[in-house]
Short mmCIF file of C-alpha atoms and ligand atoms in Angstrom, two decimals:
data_model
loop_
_atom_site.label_atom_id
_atom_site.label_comp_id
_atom_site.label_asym_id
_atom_site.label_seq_id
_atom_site.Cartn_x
_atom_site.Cartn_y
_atom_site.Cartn_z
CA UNK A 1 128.81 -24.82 -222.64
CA UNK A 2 129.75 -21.07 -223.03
CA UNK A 3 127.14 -18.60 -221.35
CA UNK A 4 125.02 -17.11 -224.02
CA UNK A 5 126.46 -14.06 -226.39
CA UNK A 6 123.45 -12.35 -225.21
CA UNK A 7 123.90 -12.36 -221.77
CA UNK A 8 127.97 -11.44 -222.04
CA UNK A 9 129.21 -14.71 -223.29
CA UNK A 10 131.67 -15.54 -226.67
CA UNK A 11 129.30 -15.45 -229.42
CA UNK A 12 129.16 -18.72 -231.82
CA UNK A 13 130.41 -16.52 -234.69
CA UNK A 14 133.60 -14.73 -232.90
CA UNK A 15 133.65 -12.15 -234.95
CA UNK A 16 133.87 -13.61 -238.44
CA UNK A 17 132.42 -12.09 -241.24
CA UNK A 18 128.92 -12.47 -243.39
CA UNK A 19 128.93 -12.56 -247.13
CA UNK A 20 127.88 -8.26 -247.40
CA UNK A 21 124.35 -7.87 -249.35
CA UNK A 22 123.95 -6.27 -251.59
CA UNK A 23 126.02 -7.06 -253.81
CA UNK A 24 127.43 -4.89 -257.17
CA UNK A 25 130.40 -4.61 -258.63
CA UNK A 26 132.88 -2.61 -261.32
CA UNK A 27 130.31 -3.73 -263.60
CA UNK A 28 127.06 -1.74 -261.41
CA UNK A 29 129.18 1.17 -260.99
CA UNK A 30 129.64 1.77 -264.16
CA UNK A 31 125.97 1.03 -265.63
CA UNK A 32 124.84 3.65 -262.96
CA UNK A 33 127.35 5.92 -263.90
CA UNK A 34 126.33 6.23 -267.86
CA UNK A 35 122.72 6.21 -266.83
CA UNK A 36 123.34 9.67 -264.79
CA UNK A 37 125.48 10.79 -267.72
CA UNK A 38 122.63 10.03 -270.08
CA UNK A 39 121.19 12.50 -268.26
CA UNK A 40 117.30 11.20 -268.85
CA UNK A 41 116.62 10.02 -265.14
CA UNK A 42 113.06 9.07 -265.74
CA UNK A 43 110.89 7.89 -269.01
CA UNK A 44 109.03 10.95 -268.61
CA UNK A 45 112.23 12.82 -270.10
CA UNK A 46 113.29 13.27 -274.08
CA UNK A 47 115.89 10.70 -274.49
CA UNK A 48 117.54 8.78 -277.16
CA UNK A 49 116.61 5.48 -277.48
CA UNK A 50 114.70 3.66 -275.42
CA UNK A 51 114.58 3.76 -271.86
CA UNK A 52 116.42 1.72 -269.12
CA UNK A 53 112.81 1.44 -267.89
CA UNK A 54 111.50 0.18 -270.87
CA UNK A 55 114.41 -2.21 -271.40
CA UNK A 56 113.99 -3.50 -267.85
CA UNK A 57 110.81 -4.68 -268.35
CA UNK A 58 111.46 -6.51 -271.42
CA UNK A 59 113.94 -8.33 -269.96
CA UNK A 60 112.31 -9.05 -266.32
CA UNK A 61 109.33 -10.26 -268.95
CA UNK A 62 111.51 -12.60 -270.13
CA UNK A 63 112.67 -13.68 -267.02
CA UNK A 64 109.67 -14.84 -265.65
CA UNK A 65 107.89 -15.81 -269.07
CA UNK A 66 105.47 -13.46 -268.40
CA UNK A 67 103.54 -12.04 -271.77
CA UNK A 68 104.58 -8.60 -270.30
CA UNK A 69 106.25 -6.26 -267.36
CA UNK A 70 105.69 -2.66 -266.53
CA UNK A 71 108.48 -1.38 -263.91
CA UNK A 72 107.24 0.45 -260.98
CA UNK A 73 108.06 2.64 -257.73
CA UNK A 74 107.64 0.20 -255.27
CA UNK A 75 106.12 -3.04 -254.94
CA UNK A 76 103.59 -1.49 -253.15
CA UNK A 77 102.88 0.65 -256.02
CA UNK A 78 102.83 -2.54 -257.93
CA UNK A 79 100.35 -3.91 -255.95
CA UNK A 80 98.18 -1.17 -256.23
CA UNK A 81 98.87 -1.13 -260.43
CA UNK A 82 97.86 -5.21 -260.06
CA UNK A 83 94.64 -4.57 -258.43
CA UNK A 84 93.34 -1.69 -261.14
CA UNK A 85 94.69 -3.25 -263.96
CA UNK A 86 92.09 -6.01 -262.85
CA UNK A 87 89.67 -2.76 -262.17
CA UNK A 88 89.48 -4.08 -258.49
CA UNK A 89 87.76 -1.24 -256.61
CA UNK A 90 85.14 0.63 -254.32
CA UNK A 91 82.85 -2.09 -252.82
CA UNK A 92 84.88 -5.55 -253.78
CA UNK A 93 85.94 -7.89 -251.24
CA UNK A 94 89.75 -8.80 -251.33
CA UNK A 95 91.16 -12.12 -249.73
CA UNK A 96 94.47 -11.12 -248.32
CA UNK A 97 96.64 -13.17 -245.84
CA UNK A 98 96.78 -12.43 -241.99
CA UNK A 99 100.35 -13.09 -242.15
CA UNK A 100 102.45 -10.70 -244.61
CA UNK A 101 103.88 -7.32 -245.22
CA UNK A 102 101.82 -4.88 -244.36
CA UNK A 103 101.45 -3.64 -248.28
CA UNK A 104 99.50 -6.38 -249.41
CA UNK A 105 96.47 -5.26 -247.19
CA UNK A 106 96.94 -1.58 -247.43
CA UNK A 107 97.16 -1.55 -251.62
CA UNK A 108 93.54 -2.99 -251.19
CA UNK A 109 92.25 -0.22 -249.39
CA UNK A 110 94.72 2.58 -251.82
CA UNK A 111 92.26 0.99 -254.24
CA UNK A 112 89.27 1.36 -252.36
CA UNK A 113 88.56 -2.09 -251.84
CA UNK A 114 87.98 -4.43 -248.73
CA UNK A 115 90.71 -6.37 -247.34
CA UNK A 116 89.21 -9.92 -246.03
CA UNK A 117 91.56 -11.02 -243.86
CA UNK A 118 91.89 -14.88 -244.48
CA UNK A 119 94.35 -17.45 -241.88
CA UNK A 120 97.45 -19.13 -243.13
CA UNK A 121 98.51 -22.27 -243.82
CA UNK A 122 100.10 -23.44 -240.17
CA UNK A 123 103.20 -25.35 -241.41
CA UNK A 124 103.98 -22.37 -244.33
CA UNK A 125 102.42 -19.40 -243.64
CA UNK A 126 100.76 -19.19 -246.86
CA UNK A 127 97.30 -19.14 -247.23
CA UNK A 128 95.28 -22.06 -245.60
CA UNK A 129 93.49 -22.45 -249.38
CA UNK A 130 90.44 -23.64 -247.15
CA UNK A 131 90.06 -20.96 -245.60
CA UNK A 132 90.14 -19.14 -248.58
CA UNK A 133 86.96 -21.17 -249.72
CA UNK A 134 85.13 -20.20 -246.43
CA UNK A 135 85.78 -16.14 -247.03
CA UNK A 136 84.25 -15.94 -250.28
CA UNK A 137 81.20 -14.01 -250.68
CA UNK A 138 78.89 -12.84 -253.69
CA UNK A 139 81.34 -9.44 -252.84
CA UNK A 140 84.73 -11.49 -253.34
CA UNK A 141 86.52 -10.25 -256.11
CA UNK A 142 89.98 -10.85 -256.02
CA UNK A 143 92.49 -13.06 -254.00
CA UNK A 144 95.84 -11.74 -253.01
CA UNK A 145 98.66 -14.77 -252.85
CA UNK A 146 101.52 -13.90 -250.84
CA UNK A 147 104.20 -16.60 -251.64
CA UNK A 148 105.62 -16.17 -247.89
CA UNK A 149 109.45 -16.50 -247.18
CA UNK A 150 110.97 -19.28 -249.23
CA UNK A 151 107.52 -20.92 -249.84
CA UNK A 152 105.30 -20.95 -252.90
CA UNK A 153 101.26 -20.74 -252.42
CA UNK A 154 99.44 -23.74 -253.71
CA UNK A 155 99.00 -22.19 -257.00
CA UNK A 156 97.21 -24.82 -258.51
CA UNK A 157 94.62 -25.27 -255.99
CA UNK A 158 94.57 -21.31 -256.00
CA UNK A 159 94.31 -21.09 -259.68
CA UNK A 160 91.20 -23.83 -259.87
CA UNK A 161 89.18 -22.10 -257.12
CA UNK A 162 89.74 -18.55 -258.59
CA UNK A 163 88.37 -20.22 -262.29
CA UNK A 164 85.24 -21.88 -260.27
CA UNK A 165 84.05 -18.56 -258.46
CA UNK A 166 84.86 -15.97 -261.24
CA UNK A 167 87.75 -14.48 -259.13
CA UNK A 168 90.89 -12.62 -259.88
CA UNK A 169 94.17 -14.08 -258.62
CA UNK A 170 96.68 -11.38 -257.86
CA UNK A 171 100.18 -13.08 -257.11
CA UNK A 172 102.37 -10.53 -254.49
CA UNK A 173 105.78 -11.81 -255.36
CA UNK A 174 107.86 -9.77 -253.20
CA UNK A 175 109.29 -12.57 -251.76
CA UNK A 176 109.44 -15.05 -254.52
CA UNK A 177 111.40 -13.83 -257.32
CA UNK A 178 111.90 -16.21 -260.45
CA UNK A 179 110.51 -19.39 -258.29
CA UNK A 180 109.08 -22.10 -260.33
CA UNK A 181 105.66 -23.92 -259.53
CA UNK A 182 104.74 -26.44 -261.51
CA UNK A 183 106.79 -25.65 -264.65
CA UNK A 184 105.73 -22.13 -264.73
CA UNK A 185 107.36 -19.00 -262.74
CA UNK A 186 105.62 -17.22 -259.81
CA UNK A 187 103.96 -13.85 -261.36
CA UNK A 188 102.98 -16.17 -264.18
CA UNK A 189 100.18 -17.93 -262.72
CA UNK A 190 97.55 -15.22 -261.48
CA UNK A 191 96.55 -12.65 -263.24
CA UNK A 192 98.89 -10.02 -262.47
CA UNK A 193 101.98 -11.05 -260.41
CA UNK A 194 103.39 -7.67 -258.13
CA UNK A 195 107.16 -7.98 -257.46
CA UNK A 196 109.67 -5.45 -254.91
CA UNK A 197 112.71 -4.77 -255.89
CA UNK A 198 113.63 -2.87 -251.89
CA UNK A 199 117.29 -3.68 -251.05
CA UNK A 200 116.21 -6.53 -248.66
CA UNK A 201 114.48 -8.65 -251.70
CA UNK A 202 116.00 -11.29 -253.81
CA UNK A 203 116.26 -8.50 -256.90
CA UNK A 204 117.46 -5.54 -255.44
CA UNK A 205 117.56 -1.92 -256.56
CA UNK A 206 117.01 0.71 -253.32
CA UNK A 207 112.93 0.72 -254.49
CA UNK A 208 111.33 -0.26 -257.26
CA UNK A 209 108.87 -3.20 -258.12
CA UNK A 210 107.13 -4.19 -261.66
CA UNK A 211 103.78 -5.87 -262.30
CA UNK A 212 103.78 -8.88 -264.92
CA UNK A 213 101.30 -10.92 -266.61
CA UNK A 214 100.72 -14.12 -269.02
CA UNK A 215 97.43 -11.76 -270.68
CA UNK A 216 98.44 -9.79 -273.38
CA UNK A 217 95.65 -7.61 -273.43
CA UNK A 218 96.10 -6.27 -270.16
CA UNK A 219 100.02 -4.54 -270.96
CA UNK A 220 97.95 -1.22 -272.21
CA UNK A 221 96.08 -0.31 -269.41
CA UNK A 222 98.78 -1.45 -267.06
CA UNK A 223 101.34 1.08 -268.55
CA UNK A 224 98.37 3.87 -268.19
CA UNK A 225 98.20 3.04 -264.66
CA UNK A 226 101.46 3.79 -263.60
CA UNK A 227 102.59 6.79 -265.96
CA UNK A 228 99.74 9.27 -265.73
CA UNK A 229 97.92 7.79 -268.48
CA UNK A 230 100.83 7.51 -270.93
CA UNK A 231 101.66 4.56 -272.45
CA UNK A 232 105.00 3.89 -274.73
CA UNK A 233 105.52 5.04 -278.39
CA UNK A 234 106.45 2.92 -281.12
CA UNK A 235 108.61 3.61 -284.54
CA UNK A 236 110.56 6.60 -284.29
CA UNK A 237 110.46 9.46 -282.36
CA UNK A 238 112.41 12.89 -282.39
CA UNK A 239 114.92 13.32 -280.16
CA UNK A 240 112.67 16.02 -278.26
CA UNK A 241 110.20 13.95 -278.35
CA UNK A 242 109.23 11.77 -274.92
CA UNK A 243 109.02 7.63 -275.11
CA UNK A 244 105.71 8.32 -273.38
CA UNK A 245 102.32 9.10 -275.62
CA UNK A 246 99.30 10.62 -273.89
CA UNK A 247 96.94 8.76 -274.96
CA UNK A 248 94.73 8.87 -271.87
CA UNK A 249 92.79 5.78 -272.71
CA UNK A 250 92.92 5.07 -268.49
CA UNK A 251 93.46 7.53 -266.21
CA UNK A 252 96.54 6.40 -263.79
CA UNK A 253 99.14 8.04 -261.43
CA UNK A 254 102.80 8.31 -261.63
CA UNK A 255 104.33 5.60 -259.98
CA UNK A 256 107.02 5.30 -262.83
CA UNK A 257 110.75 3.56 -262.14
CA UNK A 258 113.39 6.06 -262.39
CA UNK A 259 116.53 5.26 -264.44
CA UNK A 260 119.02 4.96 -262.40
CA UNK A 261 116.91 2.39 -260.22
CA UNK A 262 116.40 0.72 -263.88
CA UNK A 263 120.29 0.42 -264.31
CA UNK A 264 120.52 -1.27 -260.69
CA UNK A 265 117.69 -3.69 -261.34
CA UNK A 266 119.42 -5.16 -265.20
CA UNK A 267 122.38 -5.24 -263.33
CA UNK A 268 120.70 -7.62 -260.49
CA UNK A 269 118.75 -9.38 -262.72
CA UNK A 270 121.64 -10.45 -264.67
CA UNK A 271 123.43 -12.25 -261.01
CA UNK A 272 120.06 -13.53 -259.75
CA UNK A 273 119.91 -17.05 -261.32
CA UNK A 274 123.37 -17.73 -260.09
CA UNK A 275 122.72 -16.51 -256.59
CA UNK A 276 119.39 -18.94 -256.30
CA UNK A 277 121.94 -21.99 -257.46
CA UNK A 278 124.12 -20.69 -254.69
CA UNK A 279 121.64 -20.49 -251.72
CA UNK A 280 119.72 -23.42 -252.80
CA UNK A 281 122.79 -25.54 -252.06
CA UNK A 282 123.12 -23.47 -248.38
CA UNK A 283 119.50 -24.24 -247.99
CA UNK A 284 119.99 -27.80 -248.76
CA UNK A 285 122.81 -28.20 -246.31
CA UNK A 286 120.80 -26.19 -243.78
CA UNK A 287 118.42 -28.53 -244.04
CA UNK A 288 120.18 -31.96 -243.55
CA UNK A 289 122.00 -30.37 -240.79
CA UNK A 290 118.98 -29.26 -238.67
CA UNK A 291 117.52 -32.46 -239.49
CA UNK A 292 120.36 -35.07 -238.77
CA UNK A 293 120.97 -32.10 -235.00
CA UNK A 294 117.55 -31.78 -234.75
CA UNK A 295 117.85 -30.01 -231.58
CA UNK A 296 113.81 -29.34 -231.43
CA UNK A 297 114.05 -27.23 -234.31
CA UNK A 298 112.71 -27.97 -238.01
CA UNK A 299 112.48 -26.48 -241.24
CA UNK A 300 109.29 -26.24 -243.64
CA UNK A 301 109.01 -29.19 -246.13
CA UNK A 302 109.04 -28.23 -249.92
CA UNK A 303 105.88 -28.67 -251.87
CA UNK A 304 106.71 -30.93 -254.81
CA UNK A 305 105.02 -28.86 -257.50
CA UNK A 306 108.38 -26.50 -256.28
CA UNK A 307 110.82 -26.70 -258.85
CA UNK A 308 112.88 -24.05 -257.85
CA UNK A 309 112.87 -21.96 -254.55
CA UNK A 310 113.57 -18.44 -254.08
CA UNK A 311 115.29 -18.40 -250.71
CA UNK A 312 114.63 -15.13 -249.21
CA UNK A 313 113.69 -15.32 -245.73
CA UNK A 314 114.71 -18.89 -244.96
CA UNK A 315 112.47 -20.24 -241.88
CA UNK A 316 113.48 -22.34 -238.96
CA UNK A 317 110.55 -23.84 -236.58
CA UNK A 318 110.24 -24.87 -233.31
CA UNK A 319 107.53 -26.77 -231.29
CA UNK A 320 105.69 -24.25 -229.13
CA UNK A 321 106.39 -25.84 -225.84
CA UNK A 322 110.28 -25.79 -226.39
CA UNK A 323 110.64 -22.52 -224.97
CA UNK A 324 108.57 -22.28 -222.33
CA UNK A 325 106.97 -19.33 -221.98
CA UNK A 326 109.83 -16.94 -223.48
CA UNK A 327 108.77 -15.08 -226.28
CA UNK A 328 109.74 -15.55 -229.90
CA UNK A 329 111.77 -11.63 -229.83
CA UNK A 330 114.12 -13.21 -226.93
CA UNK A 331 114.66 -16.49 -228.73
CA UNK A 332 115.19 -14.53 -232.24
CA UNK A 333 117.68 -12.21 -230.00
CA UNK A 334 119.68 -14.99 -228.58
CA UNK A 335 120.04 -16.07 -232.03
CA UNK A 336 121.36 -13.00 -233.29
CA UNK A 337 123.50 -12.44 -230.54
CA UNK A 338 125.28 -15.80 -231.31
CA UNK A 339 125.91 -15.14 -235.02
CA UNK A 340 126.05 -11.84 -235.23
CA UNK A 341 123.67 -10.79 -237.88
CA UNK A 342 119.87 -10.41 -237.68
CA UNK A 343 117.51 -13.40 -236.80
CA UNK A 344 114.07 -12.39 -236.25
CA UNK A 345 110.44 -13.52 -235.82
CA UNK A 346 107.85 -13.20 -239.34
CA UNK A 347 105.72 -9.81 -239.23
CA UNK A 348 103.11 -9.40 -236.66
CA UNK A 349 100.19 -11.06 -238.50
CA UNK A 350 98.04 -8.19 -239.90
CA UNK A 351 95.22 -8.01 -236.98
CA UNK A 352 97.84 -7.56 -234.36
CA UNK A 353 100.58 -5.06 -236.08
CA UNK A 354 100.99 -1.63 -235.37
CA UNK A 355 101.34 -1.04 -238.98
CA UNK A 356 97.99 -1.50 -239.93
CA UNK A 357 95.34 0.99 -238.61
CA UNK A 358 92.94 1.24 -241.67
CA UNK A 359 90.81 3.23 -239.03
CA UNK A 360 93.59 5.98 -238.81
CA UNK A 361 93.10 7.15 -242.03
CA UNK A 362 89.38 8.37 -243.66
CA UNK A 363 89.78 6.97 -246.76
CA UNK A 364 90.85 3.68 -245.66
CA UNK A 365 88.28 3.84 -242.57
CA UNK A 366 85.62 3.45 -244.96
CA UNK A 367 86.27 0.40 -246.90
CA UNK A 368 87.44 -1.67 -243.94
CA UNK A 369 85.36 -3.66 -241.61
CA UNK A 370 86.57 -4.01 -238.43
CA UNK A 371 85.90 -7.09 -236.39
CA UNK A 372 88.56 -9.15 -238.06
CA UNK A 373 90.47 -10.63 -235.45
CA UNK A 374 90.73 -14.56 -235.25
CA UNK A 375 93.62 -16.01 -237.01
CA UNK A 376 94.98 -18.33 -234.88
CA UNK A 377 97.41 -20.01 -237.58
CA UNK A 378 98.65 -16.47 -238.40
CA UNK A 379 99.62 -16.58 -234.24
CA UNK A 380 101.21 -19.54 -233.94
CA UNK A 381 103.63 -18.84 -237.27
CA UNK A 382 104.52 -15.76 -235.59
CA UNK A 383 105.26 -17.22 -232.36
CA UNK A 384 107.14 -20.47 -233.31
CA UNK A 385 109.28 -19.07 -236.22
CA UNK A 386 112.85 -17.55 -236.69
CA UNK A 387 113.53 -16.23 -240.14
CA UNK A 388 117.40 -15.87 -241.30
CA UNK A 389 118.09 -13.09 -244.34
CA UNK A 390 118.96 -14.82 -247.93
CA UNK A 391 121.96 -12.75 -248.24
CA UNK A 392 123.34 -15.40 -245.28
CA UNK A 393 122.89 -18.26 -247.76
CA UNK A 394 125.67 -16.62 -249.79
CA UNK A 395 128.62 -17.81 -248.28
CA UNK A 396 129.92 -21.28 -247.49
CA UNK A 397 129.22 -24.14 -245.39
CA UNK A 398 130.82 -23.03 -242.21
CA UNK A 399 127.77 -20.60 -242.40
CA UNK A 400 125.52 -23.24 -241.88
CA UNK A 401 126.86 -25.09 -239.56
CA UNK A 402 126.98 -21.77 -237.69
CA UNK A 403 123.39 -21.19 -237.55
CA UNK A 404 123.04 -24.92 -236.07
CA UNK A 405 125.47 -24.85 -233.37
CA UNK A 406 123.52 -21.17 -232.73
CA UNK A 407 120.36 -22.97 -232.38
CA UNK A 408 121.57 -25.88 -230.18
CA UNK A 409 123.65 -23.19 -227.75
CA UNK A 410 120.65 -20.94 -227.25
CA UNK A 411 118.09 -24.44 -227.15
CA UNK A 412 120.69 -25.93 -224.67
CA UNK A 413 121.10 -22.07 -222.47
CA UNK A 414 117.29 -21.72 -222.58
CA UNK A 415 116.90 -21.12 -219.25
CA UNK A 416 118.95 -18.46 -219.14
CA UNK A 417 116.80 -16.77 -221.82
CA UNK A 418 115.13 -13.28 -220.50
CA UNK A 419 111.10 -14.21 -219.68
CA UNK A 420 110.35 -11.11 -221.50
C1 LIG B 1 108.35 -6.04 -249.45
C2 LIG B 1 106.96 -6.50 -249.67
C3 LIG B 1 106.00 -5.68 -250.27
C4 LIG B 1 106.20 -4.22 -250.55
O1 LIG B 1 107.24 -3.87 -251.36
P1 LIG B 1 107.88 -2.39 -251.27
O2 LIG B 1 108.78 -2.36 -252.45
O3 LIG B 1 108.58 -2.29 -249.99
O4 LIG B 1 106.76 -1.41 -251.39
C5 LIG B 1 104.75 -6.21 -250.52
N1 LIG B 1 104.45 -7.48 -250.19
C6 LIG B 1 105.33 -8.29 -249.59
C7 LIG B 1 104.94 -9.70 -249.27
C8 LIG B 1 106.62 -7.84 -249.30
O5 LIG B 1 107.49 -8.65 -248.69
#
């Protein structure tokens, strides 16, 4: 066998291309080009018609069969728009899992609230659900799902235990785009669902992010939230007149989706369902060849209530003994190295990552509790994972049977692997 591409040797890949993400077309171009002719940029401008925002929204509600969507910022903004259209605030307790993006902890505190750190599931990295049992106090307010990679949290469970104590259930689907649980999409099942809409998600549009729900009465206050207390206008409207109506009936911030990002995400939304049919069948071959190679390495069984998967960080195991004592980042390197695109370990868990220092920070110093530090689950994830980008289950088969013979060369070469 060839040395490793790491250390010098001929990579696995030799140079051949990956399908590019993301991905637009004659069609994009010219959607963002009459949106910057329109010359409105933002709802909060006089424009004819109604906005790209607006329209957006309608159609991502009807995507994901939620009763509404209001487009946002960021899907950290969206988070934060979740949690006060549920009027989560100063004093609640907020489950959140150990293992995620940063964002889902931090739009907690941006609310005021306490993050409760809560351990994950060991095979999926979702939330161990009885765990979540344990954290709840008389404080417990909310629970944060964070459908993790390509996985979907046990919504049902989720949904029953949230009814029994009286909780909010906040769905972050940043990862999770238009995946179906139990005949009903992600977003749909909580109740608020927070999506991202940052370049490396599923739906892609530079930043952005909406909020959905399957309660009606909540659309209102959720459009309040994220416009500076304005909410949209109905019937006609003169042509100097904004979409917008201050109406004031919640006091918000503006964390509105600008135009041109609104142009970008239609345009997405429109290619997403064929891209899931495309990676699901990369997944699927993924999967039969990792598990007919084996090789020591696995991937993470699909719950049956999963009738469709949103691939976006696709996650290949290992046992923790296979490597020795080399860390995860050298494995994940030697992996990289060999295809030639990023391979990488999940996100520090939460207690562990640099990115989350509530205590740097006065207002967020207050509503944490520090202390929170044991989530061995969380760990082991971390440590025995390598996550591969969705935009590499765009192209063909040879792909996958790429990322195998990757695996095997850097599993058979392990001794040659850097001990730190
Ligand atoms: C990306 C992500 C976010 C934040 O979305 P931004 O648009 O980057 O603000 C929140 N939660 C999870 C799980 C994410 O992956």
């Amino acid at each position: 066998m060839e040395p490793l591409a790491l250390l010098g040797g001929p990579s696995v890949r030799a140079g051949r291309a990956w399908h590019p993400w993301p991905v637009y077309d004659a069609t994009t171009e010219t959607e963002l080009l009459a949106a910057l002719r329109a010359g409105r940029w933002t709802v909060s401008w006089p424009g004819p018609g109604p906005s790209l925002e607006r329209a957006f929204g309608e159609e991502f509600a009807a995507y994901t069969g939620a009763a509404w969507a209001v487009a946002v910022d960021h899907g950290s903004g969206a988070l934060v728009v979740a949690l006060e259209t549920l009027d989560i605030g100063a004093g609640d307790e907020v489950l959140v899992p150990a293992m995620t993006w940063v964002a889902s902890a931090t739009s907690v505190l941006r609310v005021g609230a306490r993050p409760i750190l809560v351990d994950v599931d060991p095979v999926t990295g979702c939330l161990d659900i009885d765990a979540v049992e344990e954290a709840i106090t008389p404080r417990t307010r909310a629970i944060v799902a964070v459908h993790l990679g390509s996985s979907v949290c046990d919504l049902t469970r989720l949904s029953s235990i949230a009814d029994r104590h009286g909780l909010a259930l906040v769905e972050d689907c940043a990862q999770a785009h238009g995946a179906i649980w139990s005949g009903r999409q992600v977003g749909t099942w909580g109740d608020v669902g927070a999506f991202s809409f940052q370049t490396g998600k599923v739906l892609a549009c530079g930043e952005g992010g909406a909020v959905v729900s399957r309660r009606p009465e909540l659309f209102e206050r959720a459009q309040h939230l994220r416009a500076d207390s304005r909410s949209y206008r109905d019937g006609e409207r003169r042509v100097d007149e904004m979409e917008l109506v201050e109406s004031g009936d919640v006091t918000g911030a503006n964390m509105t989706m600008s135009e041109l990002h609104a142009a970008l995400a239609r345009d997405q939304l429109r290619r997403l369902d064929g891209q899931h049919a495309h990676r699901e069948v990369r997944a699927c071959e993924l999967e039969q060849l990792i598990a007919a190679e084996g090789g020591g390495f696995r991937t993470i069984p699909v719950a049956p209530e999963v009738e469709r998967r949103s691939i976006y960080e696709f996650a290949i195991r290992f046992e923790p003994a296979m490597f020795g004592e080399t860390p995860v980042e050298a494995i994940a390197a030697a992996v990289a190295a060999e295809l030639e695109r990023p391979v990488y370990p999940p996100d520090m868990p939460l207690h562990r990552s640099v990115l989350f220092r509530p205590t740097t920070k006065r207002s967020f110093g207050s509503a944490w509790v520090e202390g929170q530090s044991r989530f061995p689950a969380a760990e082991e994830f971390r440590r025995t994972t390598l996550l591969v980008h969705h935009s590499a289950f765009l192209g063909d088969r040879d792909d996958m049977c790429d990322i195998v013979a990757a695996l095997g060369k850097v599993a058979a070469r392990r001794d040659d692997l850097p001990a730190t």
